[in-house]
C-alpha cells in the first residue's frame, strides 16, 4: 500500500512536470491577466504581478526545483541597490528626472524586500549570466515606476525596463555587481558579528578555565598536561583568525563590475558612469565599494567569490574541529571522557530514557560539512569562466550566500545553546590527569628518555602507577618523584 502511494506520487510529479508549460500559460484563463511582450512575442502575465514577459518566459523554460530554489533574496535586494544607483547617475547624464526619480522610488521597494515573495519567482537554475533575474528586476521596477506615475502596467511607458531601468547596463555587469554587493553586506552584517559572538564566548571560557590543569591528547592518545583554558584559547584564536580572513578577502569583494556592460569594454556607457555608480552604491550601503580596475576580469572570472568561499570553507574546517573536540570532551556522562558538562537542551532518545546528546555540536558539524560541499560547487562554477563571461554566476552566489547564512546562524546557535553553558568537570579532569602515563615526560631531563619510557611501559603493563614503578626500578626516590612530576610545572617553558 505504501509503495503504491509512493508510486502514484512519483507519477503525479512526472505528469505535473510534463504539464508545467501548460500550467504556466493556460492557467491564466482561470485568473486575471494582462498581455506583455518581449522580442519573442506575447505572453499572459498575472495582472497582480509587477514582472513581465521575460520573467514569465523564464518560469516556463526553467521549472526546476520549486520555491526552495529561488534566486536568493539578498541578490534581488542588491539588484535594487544598483538599479537605484544607476538611475541617479543616469539622471546626471541626462535621463529625464521624472523617470529617474520614479525608478529610484520603485527600487526602494525592491531594496526593502517587500516585493520579493510575490514578484521575484525565478530560480537559480536559469541562464548562467543571471540575465532573466536582471530582467525580472528591470520589469518589476519598470512596472512599479509606471504605477507610481499613474500609467498602465505592462505598457513600458513612460518607464521602459531596458531603455530606462537597464540604461548603461548589461546583465553581464549588473549580476556580478549584485553578487558582490549581496556578499559584502552578508559578510559584514551577518557573518562577522556571529563569529565575533562565538569568539568572545570561547575567549570567556578560556579565561574561566585558565587554572584547570588537564591531560592533553595527541593522536587521540594521552599526552602531557595543559590547562583547559589553554585548550579553549586555541579555539578562540581560530575564530580570531576567521575574522582576519574575512577582512582580508573583502577588498576584492568591494570591486564592482558595473560599467563593463557586455564584455568589459563599457559599450553604451558614459565616461565616469562606473566610478559614479560605485560611489553611489558605497553611499547607499555604507561600505567602501569601488569600480573594478579591470572590467574584463570582473565579468569573465568569479575568482573573488572562490576566494570568499575559501575563507568560508576554512571557517567551516575550524568549526568542525571545535565542535568535535567539545562533543568528545563532553562524552559520557559515565563511560566517556566526561571532562566537560554540556548544556542539556532536549531529550536525546526515543527509546533510551534519560539520554541527552550533544546536539548543538552535531548541528554545527553538519553545517560545516554542507559548507565544505558548497566549496566544491563554487570551485567548479568559478573555474568555468569561458572567454569574456562566467556563466555559472547564480550557482556561485547561491552557494556563497547559503554558506554565509549557515555559518552565521550556526555560530550564533552554537554559542547560545552550547558554548556559553559549558562547565568543567573538575573531579573527572583531575582523575584522568593523575592516571596518565605521559606525566613521565617530566622525568626526561633528570633520568633520560629511555629510562622514562621504561617506567611508563612497565606501569602500563603492570597496571601500576608511575611512582611505584620508578621507585621499584631504582631510578629515583619518592621525594624526587614528588619534586619533578608536578603537572602545574609542565604548562610552559622553564
Short mmCIF file of C-alpha atoms in Angstrom, two decimals:
data_model
loop_
_atom_site.label_atom_id
_atom_site.label_comp_id
_atom_site.label_asym_id
_atom_site.label_seq_id
_atom_site.Cartn_x
_atom_site.Cartn_y
_atom_site.Cartn_z
CA UNK A 1 0.00 0.00 0.00
CA UNK A 2 2.75 2.42 0.94
CA UNK A 3 4.67 1.53 -2.20
CA UNK A 4 1.56 2.19 -4.31
CA UNK A 5 1.10 5.61 -2.69
CA UNK A 6 4.74 6.50 -3.32
CA UNK A 7 4.44 5.26 -6.89
CA UNK A 8 1.34 7.36 -7.50
CA UNK A 9 3.10 10.38 -6.03
CA UNK A 10 6.04 9.89 -8.39
CA UNK A 11 3.71 9.51 -11.38
CA UNK A 12 1.86 12.69 -10.42
CA UNK A 13 5.17 14.55 -10.13
CA UNK A 14 6.19 13.42 -13.62
CA UNK A 15 2.79 14.33 -15.01
CA UNK A 16 2.92 17.74 -13.36
CA UNK A 17 6.40 18.36 -14.74
CA UNK A 18 5.21 17.44 -18.21
CA UNK A 19 2.31 19.87 -17.91
CA UNK A 20 4.41 22.70 -16.46
CA UNK A 21 4.47 24.72 -19.68
CA UNK A 22 0.69 24.43 -19.98
CA UNK A 23 0.15 25.27 -16.32
CA UNK A 24 2.18 28.46 -16.54
CA UNK A 25 0.23 29.75 -19.53
CA UNK A 26 -3.21 28.16 -19.75
CA UNK A 27 -3.97 28.55 -16.07
CA UNK A 28 -4.09 32.29 -16.79
CA UNK A 29 -7.56 31.64 -18.20
CA UNK A 30 -8.67 30.99 -14.64
CA UNK A 31 -7.45 34.35 -13.32
CA UNK A 32 -6.99 37.95 -14.34
CA UNK A 33 -4.08 38.56 -16.65
CA UNK A 34 -2.59 41.15 -18.96
CA UNK A 35 -0.67 40.73 -22.18
CA UNK A 36 3.01 41.67 -22.16
CA UNK A 37 5.56 41.30 -24.92
CA UNK A 38 9.24 40.60 -25.38
CA UNK A 39 11.24 40.05 -28.56
CA UNK A 40 9.80 36.52 -28.81
CA UNK A 41 6.18 37.68 -28.76
CA UNK A 42 3.23 37.95 -26.41
CA UNK A 43 2.70 36.22 -23.09
CA UNK A 44 -0.05 36.28 -20.50
CA UNK A 45 1.15 37.69 -17.18
CA UNK A 46 -0.89 37.69 -13.94
CA UNK A 47 -2.42 41.13 -13.61
CA UNK A 48 -1.38 41.46 -9.96
CA UNK A 49 2.34 40.93 -10.68
CA UNK A 50 4.89 43.61 -11.48
CA UNK A 51 7.06 41.27 -13.52
CA UNK A 52 6.64 41.00 -17.28
CA UNK A 53 7.08 38.76 -20.30
CA UNK A 54 10.73 37.80 -19.85
CA UNK A 55 10.15 36.73 -16.24
CA UNK A 56 7.10 34.78 -17.34
CA UNK A 57 9.05 33.10 -20.12
CA UNK A 58 11.81 32.12 -17.70
CA UNK A 59 9.26 30.42 -15.45
CA UNK A 60 8.06 28.42 -18.43
CA UNK A 61 11.57 27.49 -19.59
CA UNK A 62 13.11 26.66 -16.21
CA UNK A 63 10.60 24.86 -13.93
CA UNK A 64 13.42 23.46 -11.82
CA UNK A 65 13.32 22.80 -8.10
CA UNK A 66 10.41 24.91 -6.99
CA UNK A 67 10.27 27.74 -4.42
CA UNK A 68 13.24 26.49 -2.37
CA UNK A 69 15.50 27.11 -5.39
CA UNK A 70 14.56 30.75 -5.92
CA UNK A 71 17.18 33.41 -6.51
CA UNK A 72 18.36 34.44 -3.02
CA UNK A 73 16.68 37.49 -1.54
CA UNK A 74 19.99 39.31 -0.85
CA UNK A 75 20.80 39.16 -4.59
CA UNK A 76 17.44 40.69 -5.53
CA UNK A 77 17.86 43.42 -2.92
CA UNK A 78 21.38 44.11 -4.18
CA UNK A 79 19.97 44.45 -7.71
CA UNK A 80 17.60 47.06 -6.32
CA UNK A 81 20.54 48.97 -4.85
CA UNK A 82 22.49 49.05 -8.11
CA UNK A 83 19.39 49.97 -10.16
CA UNK A 84 18.74 52.88 -7.83
CA UNK A 85 22.36 54.00 -8.09
CA UNK A 86 22.36 53.71 -11.89
CA UNK A 87 19.12 55.69 -12.19
CA UNK A 88 20.52 58.53 -10.10
CA UNK A 89 23.79 58.58 -12.04
CA UNK A 90 21.92 58.41 -15.36
CA UNK A 91 19.98 61.48 -14.27
CA UNK A 92 23.29 63.31 -14.04
CA UNK A 93 23.96 62.21 -17.63
CA UNK A 94 20.61 63.44 -18.97
CA UNK A 95 17.93 60.87 -18.09
CA UNK A 96 14.54 62.55 -17.53
CA UNK A 97 14.43 63.37 -13.80
CA UNK A 98 10.80 62.25 -13.60
CA UNK A 99 11.74 58.81 -14.90
CA UNK A 100 14.90 58.60 -12.82
CA UNK A 101 13.10 59.52 -9.62
CA UNK A 102 10.33 57.00 -10.29
CA UNK A 103 12.92 54.28 -10.89
CA UNK A 104 14.69 55.25 -7.68
CA UNK A 105 11.47 55.08 -5.65
CA UNK A 106 10.47 51.76 -7.22
CA UNK A 107 13.94 50.40 -6.49
CA UNK A 108 13.40 51.24 -2.81
CA UNK A 109 10.54 48.74 -2.75
CA UNK A 110 12.92 46.09 -4.12
CA UNK A 111 15.64 47.01 -1.64
CA UNK A 112 13.20 46.77 1.28
CA UNK A 113 12.45 43.18 0.36
CA UNK A 114 8.66 43.65 0.50
CA UNK A 115 8.23 42.70 -3.18
CA UNK A 116 10.39 39.58 -3.03
CA UNK A 117 7.80 36.94 -2.16
CA UNK A 118 5.25 37.86 -4.82
CA UNK A 119 7.21 39.37 -7.68
CA UNK A 120 10.56 37.52 -7.92
CA UNK A 121 9.70 33.88 -8.72
CA UNK A 122 12.75 32.88 -10.76
CA UNK A 123 15.02 30.05 -9.71
CA UNK A 124 18.79 29.80 -9.62
CA UNK A 125 18.79 27.27 -12.45
CA UNK A 126 18.43 29.64 -15.40
CA UNK A 127 20.87 31.35 -17.71
CA UNK A 128 24.33 31.29 -16.17
CA UNK A 129 24.72 35.04 -16.56
CA UNK A 130 21.64 35.81 -14.48
CA UNK A 131 20.01 37.61 -17.42
CA UNK A 132 16.46 36.52 -16.55
CA UNK A 133 16.87 37.73 -12.97
CA UNK A 134 18.25 41.05 -14.19
CA UNK A 135 15.20 41.39 -16.44
CA UNK A 136 12.92 40.30 -13.58
CA UNK A 137 14.25 43.26 -11.60
CA UNK A 138 14.03 45.59 -14.62
CA UNK A 139 10.41 44.60 -15.26
CA UNK A 140 9.35 44.90 -11.63
CA UNK A 141 10.97 48.31 -11.22
CA UNK A 142 9.60 49.48 -14.58
CA UNK A 143 6.02 48.49 -13.78
CA UNK A 144 6.19 49.78 -10.22
CA UNK A 145 7.57 53.08 -11.51
CA UNK A 146 4.81 53.20 -14.15
CA UNK A 147 2.27 52.63 -11.38
CA UNK A 148 3.79 55.45 -9.32
CA UNK A 149 3.47 57.73 -12.33
CA UNK A 150 -0.16 56.76 -12.92
CA UNK A 151 0.46 54.68 -16.05
CA UNK A 152 -0.68 51.23 -17.18
CA UNK A 153 1.21 48.11 -16.09
CA UNK A 154 2.90 46.34 -18.97
CA UNK A 155 2.83 49.37 -21.25
CA UNK A 156 6.57 50.07 -20.81
CA UNK A 157 5.52 53.72 -20.89
CA UNK A 158 6.77 56.06 -19.58
CA UNK A 159 9.39 53.78 -17.96
CA UNK A 160 10.92 51.08 -20.15
CA UNK A 161 12.65 48.09 -18.47
CA UNK A 162 15.56 48.09 -20.92
CA UNK A 163 15.85 51.66 -22.14
CA UNK A 164 15.48 53.28 -18.73
CA UNK A 165 15.87 50.82 -15.83
CA UNK A 166 18.71 48.96 -17.57
CA UNK A 167 20.23 52.09 -19.13
CA UNK A 168 24.05 51.90 -19.48
CA UNK A 169 23.94 48.34 -18.11
CA UNK A 170 24.09 44.71 -19.17
CA UNK A 171 23.17 41.57 -17.27
CA UNK A 172 26.84 40.72 -17.65
CA UNK A 173 27.89 43.56 -15.37
CA UNK A 174 24.79 44.02 -13.20
CA UNK A 175 24.57 40.45 -11.94
CA UNK A 176 28.22 40.19 -10.82
CA UNK A 177 27.78 43.60 -9.19
CA UNK A 178 24.75 42.29 -7.31
CA UNK A 179 26.80 39.26 -6.28
CA UNK A 180 29.49 41.45 -4.75
CA UNK A 181 27.03 43.81 -3.06
CA UNK A 182 25.00 40.99 -1.52
CA UNK A 183 28.03 39.02 -0.35
CA UNK A 184 29.73 42.09 1.10
CA UNK A 185 26.59 43.01 3.04
CA UNK A 186 26.12 39.48 4.35
CA UNK A 187 29.76 39.12 5.37
CA UNK A 188 29.74 42.43 7.24
CA UNK A 189 26.24 42.38 8.71
CA UNK A 190 25.74 38.69 9.39
CA UNK A 191 28.84 36.50 9.46
CA UNK A 192 31.34 38.82 11.13
CA UNK A 193 29.05 39.63 14.10
CA UNK A 194 28.20 35.93 14.51
CA UNK A 195 31.86 34.85 14.50
CA UNK A 196 32.67 37.67 16.94
CA UNK A 197 30.00 36.40 19.34
CA UNK A 198 31.43 32.88 19.19
CA UNK A 199 35.00 34.15 19.57
CA UNK A 200 34.07 36.15 22.66
CA UNK A 201 32.28 33.19 24.24
CA UNK A 202 35.26 30.89 23.65
CA UNK A 203 37.63 33.54 25.00
CA UNK A 204 35.46 33.88 28.12
CA UNK A 205 35.61 30.11 28.66
CA UNK A 206 39.36 30.19 28.16
CA UNK A 207 39.66 32.76 30.93
CA UNK A 208 37.22 30.86 33.16
CA UNK A 209 39.17 27.61 32.77
CA UNK A 210 42.67 29.08 32.99
CA UNK A 211 43.57 27.36 36.28
CA UNK A 212 42.16 23.91 35.48
CA UNK A 213 45.02 21.56 34.64
CA UNK A 214 44.12 18.56 32.49
CA UNK A 215 45.82 15.97 30.39
CA UNK A 216 46.45 16.79 26.75
CA UNK A 217 45.86 14.40 23.89
CA UNK A 218 47.70 13.96 20.61
CA UNK A 219 46.72 11.31 18.05
CA UNK A 220 43.72 10.88 20.44
CA UNK A 221 46.20 9.34 22.92
CA UNK A 222 47.40 10.64 26.29
CA UNK A 223 49.94 13.45 26.10
CA UNK A 224 51.41 15.99 28.53
CA UNK A 225 49.30 18.38 30.62
CA UNK A 226 47.92 21.77 29.68
CA UNK A 227 45.15 23.86 31.14
CA UNK A 228 41.59 23.66 29.89
CA UNK A 229 41.94 27.40 29.39
CA UNK A 230 44.90 26.88 27.08
CA UNK A 231 42.89 24.34 25.10
CA UNK A 232 39.99 26.77 24.69
CA UNK A 233 42.39 29.59 23.81
CA UNK A 234 43.22 27.64 20.67
CA UNK A 235 39.55 27.61 19.70
CA UNK A 236 39.23 31.34 20.37
CA UNK A 237 42.30 32.03 18.22
CA UNK A 238 40.79 30.06 15.35
CA UNK A 239 37.80 32.40 15.42
CA UNK A 240 40.06 35.45 15.66
CA UNK A 241 41.79 34.27 12.51
CA UNK A 242 38.38 33.68 10.91
CA UNK A 243 37.61 37.37 11.36
CA UNK A 244 41.01 38.29 9.95
CA UNK A 245 40.41 36.09 6.90
CA UNK A 246 37.05 37.70 6.20
CA UNK A 247 38.62 41.16 6.35
CA UNK A 248 41.47 40.02 4.10
CA UNK A 249 39.15 38.94 1.27
CA UNK A 250 36.81 41.93 1.39
CA UNK A 251 38.89 44.33 -0.75
CA UNK A 252 38.24 42.16 -3.83
CA UNK A 253 34.56 41.88 -2.92
CA UNK A 254 34.30 45.68 -2.84
CA UNK A 255 35.34 45.90 -6.52
CA UNK A 256 32.26 46.23 -8.76
CA UNK A 257 31.81 45.20 -12.38
CA UNK A 258 29.11 47.78 -13.11
CA UNK A 259 30.15 49.86 -16.10
CA UNK A 260 31.73 46.99 -18.00
CA UNK A 261 28.42 46.23 -19.80
CA UNK A 262 28.53 43.28 -22.21
CA UNK A 263 32.18 42.19 -22.42
CA UNK A 264 34.06 44.65 -20.22
CA UNK A 265 34.60 47.48 -22.71
CA UNK A 266 31.92 49.73 -21.26
CA UNK A 267 29.95 49.98 -24.50
CA UNK A 268 26.85 52.21 -24.21
CA UNK A 269 28.01 53.90 -21.01
CA UNK A 270 29.37 57.38 -20.44
CA UNK A 271 32.85 58.19 -19.17
CA UNK A 272 32.64 58.31 -15.38
CA UNK A 273 29.47 56.21 -15.16
CA UNK A 274 31.23 53.26 -13.49
CA UNK A 275 33.01 55.40 -10.92
CA UNK A 276 29.89 57.42 -10.08
CA UNK A 277 27.78 54.27 -9.69
CA UNK A 278 30.32 52.66 -7.36
CA UNK A 279 30.43 55.82 -5.26
CA UNK A 280 26.63 55.94 -5.12
CA UNK A 281 26.45 52.26 -4.10
CA UNK A 282 29.04 52.92 -1.40
CA UNK A 283 26.90 55.78 -0.15
CA UNK A 284 23.73 53.66 -0.14
CA UNK A 285 25.32 50.70 1.66
CA UNK A 286 27.90 52.35 3.89
CA UNK A 287 30.58 50.01 2.51
CA UNK A 288 33.70 51.10 0.58
CA UNK A 289 32.73 49.88 -2.88
CA UNK A 290 34.84 51.00 -5.84
CA UNK A 291 34.72 50.33 -9.54
CA UNK A 292 36.75 47.28 -10.57
CA UNK A 293 40.11 48.32 -12.04
CA UNK A 294 39.75 45.73 -14.81
CA UNK A 295 36.23 45.05 -16.07
CA UNK A 296 37.34 42.13 -18.23
CA UNK A 297 38.38 40.18 -15.14
CA UNK A 298 35.27 41.37 -13.30
CA UNK A 299 32.99 39.84 -15.95
CA UNK A 300 34.93 36.78 -17.10
CA UNK A 301 36.04 35.44 -13.69
CA UNK A 302 34.47 34.81 -10.32
CA UNK A 303 37.79 34.49 -8.52
CA UNK A 304 36.76 36.85 -5.73
CA UNK A 305 33.83 34.57 -4.86
CA UNK A 306 36.05 31.49 -4.97
CA UNK A 307 38.36 33.34 -2.59
CA UNK A 308 35.46 34.24 -0.31
CA UNK A 309 34.23 30.69 -0.20
CA UNK A 310 37.76 29.52 0.51
CA UNK A 311 37.54 31.65 3.64
CA UNK A 312 34.12 30.19 4.44
CA UNK A 313 35.48 26.69 3.92
CA UNK A 314 38.36 27.43 6.30
CA UNK A 315 35.90 28.69 8.91
CA UNK A 316 33.86 25.52 8.44
CA UNK A 317 37.01 23.44 9.00
CA UNK A 318 37.71 25.39 12.21
CA UNK A 319 34.18 24.94 13.47
CA UNK A 320 34.21 21.23 12.66
CA UNK A 321 37.34 20.81 14.80
CA UNK A 322 35.99 22.91 17.68
CA UNK A 323 32.57 21.23 17.75
CA UNK A 324 34.08 17.75 17.54
CA UNK A 325 36.54 18.47 20.35
CA UNK A 326 33.79 19.78 22.59
CA UNK A 327 31.45 16.86 21.97
CA UNK A 328 34.19 14.29 22.57
CA UNK A 329 35.38 16.05 25.73
CA UNK A 330 31.75 16.04 26.87
CA UNK A 331 31.15 12.38 26.05
CA UNK A 332 29.68 10.25 28.79
CA UNK A 333 28.25 11.01 31.24
CA UNK A 334 29.85 7.96 32.88
CA UNK A 335 31.60 5.95 30.20
CA UNK A 336 33.20 8.65 28.06
CA UNK A 337 35.87 11.29 28.60
CA UNK A 338 33.44 13.41 30.60
CA UNK A 339 35.79 16.37 31.10
CA UNK A 340 33.13 18.84 30.03
CA UNK A 341 29.49 19.08 31.05
CA UNK A 342 27.47 20.37 28.10
CA UNK A 343 24.08 22.10 28.38
CA UNK A 344 21.18 19.64 28.29
CA UNK A 345 18.74 21.11 25.77
CA UNK A 346 16.30 18.32 24.85
CA UNK A 347 15.65 14.58 25.24
CA UNK A 348 18.15 12.57 23.23
CA UNK A 349 16.46 9.28 22.54
CA UNK A 350 13.04 7.90 21.72
CA UNK A 351 13.95 4.57 23.34
CA UNK A 352 16.65 5.21 25.97
CA UNK A 353 15.14 7.14 28.91
CA UNK A 354 17.19 9.98 30.31
CA UNK A 355 19.66 10.08 27.42
CA UNK A 356 20.90 13.54 26.41
CA UNK A 357 23.05 14.11 23.32
CA UNK A 358 25.49 16.83 22.18
CA UNK A 359 23.02 18.05 19.57
CA UNK A 360 24.46 21.54 19.15
CA UNK A 361 27.83 20.02 18.27
CA UNK A 362 26.15 17.67 15.83
CA UNK A 363 24.27 20.53 14.19
CA UNK A 364 27.43 22.58 13.86
CA UNK A 365 29.38 19.73 12.29
CA UNK A 366 26.59 19.16 9.76
CA UNK A 367 26.67 22.86 8.89
CA UNK A 368 30.41 22.60 8.40
CA UNK A 369 30.01 19.54 6.17
CA UNK A 370 27.46 21.35 4.00
CA UNK A 371 29.76 24.35 3.59
CA UNK A 372 32.57 22.01 2.55
CA UNK A 373 30.23 20.55 -0.06
CA UNK A 374 29.31 24.03 -1.28
CA UNK A 375 33.02 24.67 -1.73
CA UNK A 376 33.10 22.09 -4.49
CA UNK A 377 30.21 23.72 -6.36
CA UNK A 378 31.75 27.20 -6.07
CA UNK A 379 35.11 25.88 -7.25
CA UNK A 380 33.59 24.21 -10.30
CA UNK A 381 31.46 27.26 -11.04
CA UNK A 382 34.34 29.67 -10.67
CA UNK A 383 36.57 27.62 -12.94
CA UNK A 384 34.10 27.83 -15.81
CA UNK A 385 34.59 31.40 -16.97
CA UNK A 386 34.74 30.88 -20.71
CA UNK A 387 36.24 33.71 -22.74
CA UNK A 388 34.58 37.03 -21.71
CA UNK A 389 31.91 35.75 -19.32
CA UNK A 390 31.48 33.34 -16.44
CA UNK A 391 28.13 31.60 -16.86
CA UNK A 392 27.85 29.84 -13.50
CA UNK A 393 27.06 33.01 -11.56
CA UNK A 394 23.71 32.04 -9.99
CA UNK A 395 25.22 28.76 -8.81
CA UNK A 396 28.22 30.53 -7.33
CA UNK A 397 26.37 33.27 -5.48
CA UNK A 398 23.64 30.98 -4.15
CA UNK A 399 26.21 28.68 -2.58
CA UNK A 400 28.30 31.52 -1.17
CA UNK A 401 25.23 33.14 0.39
CA UNK A 402 23.95 29.82 1.72
CA UNK A 403 27.29 29.10 3.36
CA UNK A 404 27.37 32.56 4.93
CA UNK A 405 23.87 32.09 6.30
CA UNK A 406 24.57 28.61 7.64
CA UNK A 407 27.82 29.63 9.32
CA UNK A 408 26.21 32.76 10.78
CA UNK A 409 23.13 31.05 12.17
CA UNK A 410 25.13 28.02 13.26
CA UNK A 411 27.69 30.11 15.14
CA UNK A 412 25.03 32.07 17.00
CA UNK A 413 23.10 28.94 17.93
CA UNK A 414 26.22 27.03 18.95
CA UNK A 415 27.28 29.96 21.14
CA UNK A 416 23.94 30.49 22.86
CA UNK A 417 22.90 26.87 23.30
CA UNK A 418 26.25 25.20 23.93
CA UNK A 419 29.43 27.22 24.47
CA UNK A 420 28.08 29.70 27.00
CA UNK A 421 26.74 26.89 29.18
CA UNK A 422 29.79 24.60 29.16
CA UNK A 423 31.08 23.63 32.60
CA UNK A 424 34.28 21.85 33.57
CA UNK A 425 34.01 18.52 35.37
CA UNK A 426 36.94 19.16 37.71
CA UNK A 427 36.80 15.81 39.53
CA UNK A 428 36.86 13.86 36.29
CA UNK A 429 39.64 16.03 34.84
CA UNK A 430 41.81 15.51 37.92
CA UNK A 431 41.22 11.77 37.98
CA UNK A 432 42.16 11.29 34.34
CA UNK A 433 45.21 13.52 34.59
CA UNK A 434 46.61 11.76 37.62
CA UNK A 435 46.22 8.39 35.93
CA UNK A 436 48.05 9.45 32.78
CA UNK A 437 51.34 7.75 31.98
CA UNK A 438 52.55 10.75 29.97
CA UNK A 439 53.37 12.71 33.10
CA UNK A 440 56.56 10.67 32.88
CA UNK A 441 57.74 13.20 30.27
CA UNK A 442 58.73 15.48 33.14
CA UNK A 443 61.45 12.98 34.09
CA UNK A 444 63.26 13.19 30.72
CA UNK A 445 65.69 15.97 31.80
CA UNK A 446 66.50 14.09 35.01
CA UNK A 447 66.86 10.40 34.10
CA UNK A 448 66.76 10.43 30.30
CA UNK A 449 64.23 9.36 27.69
CA UNK A 450 64.98 5.61 27.75
CA UNK A 451 64.56 5.18 31.49
CA UNK A 452 61.42 7.33 31.49
CA UNK A 453 59.99 5.20 28.70
CA UNK A 454 60.70 2.01 30.66
CA UNK A 455 58.84 3.43 33.68
CA UNK A 456 55.78 4.23 31.53
CA UNK A 457 55.74 0.91 29.71
CA UNK A 458 56.19 -1.09 32.89
CA UNK A 459 53.47 0.82 34.71
CA UNK A 460 51.11 0.30 31.77
CA UNK A 461 51.89 -3.43 31.60
CA UNK A 462 51.51 -3.99 35.33
CA UNK A 463 48.58 -1.65 35.85
CA UNK A 464 50.54 0.31 38.44
CA UNK A 465 51.43 3.97 38.86
CA UNK A 466 54.44 5.82 37.50
CA UNK A 467 55.69 6.49 41.01
CA UNK A 468 55.51 2.84 42.03
CA UNK A 469 57.48 1.64 39.03
CA UNK A 470 60.02 4.48 39.12
CA UNK A 471 60.92 3.64 42.71
CA UNK A 472 60.82 -0.13 42.12
CA UNK A 473 63.22 0.24 39.17
CA UNK A 474 65.55 2.28 41.36
CA UNK A 475 65.64 5.26 39.03
CA UNK A 476 64.64 7.85 41.65
CA UNK A 477 63.30 8.30 45.16
CA UNK A 478 59.77 9.12 46.25
CA UNK A 479 60.92 12.63 47.16
CA UNK A 480 62.47 13.16 43.73
CA UNK A 481 59.30 11.94 42.00
CA UNK A 482 57.17 14.38 44.01
CA UNK A 483 59.60 17.19 43.19
CA UNK A 484 59.95 16.50 39.47
CA UNK A 485 56.50 15.25 38.41
CA UNK A 486 54.34 18.28 39.07
CA UNK A 487 51.63 18.94 36.43
CA UNK A 488 51.48 22.61 37.37
CA UNK A 489 55.14 22.93 36.37
CA UNK A 490 54.55 21.32 32.97
CA UNK A 491 52.44 24.06 31.39
CA UNK A 492 55.11 26.11 29.60
CA UNK A 493 58.80 26.76 29.05
CA UNK A 494 61.09 26.93 32.07
#
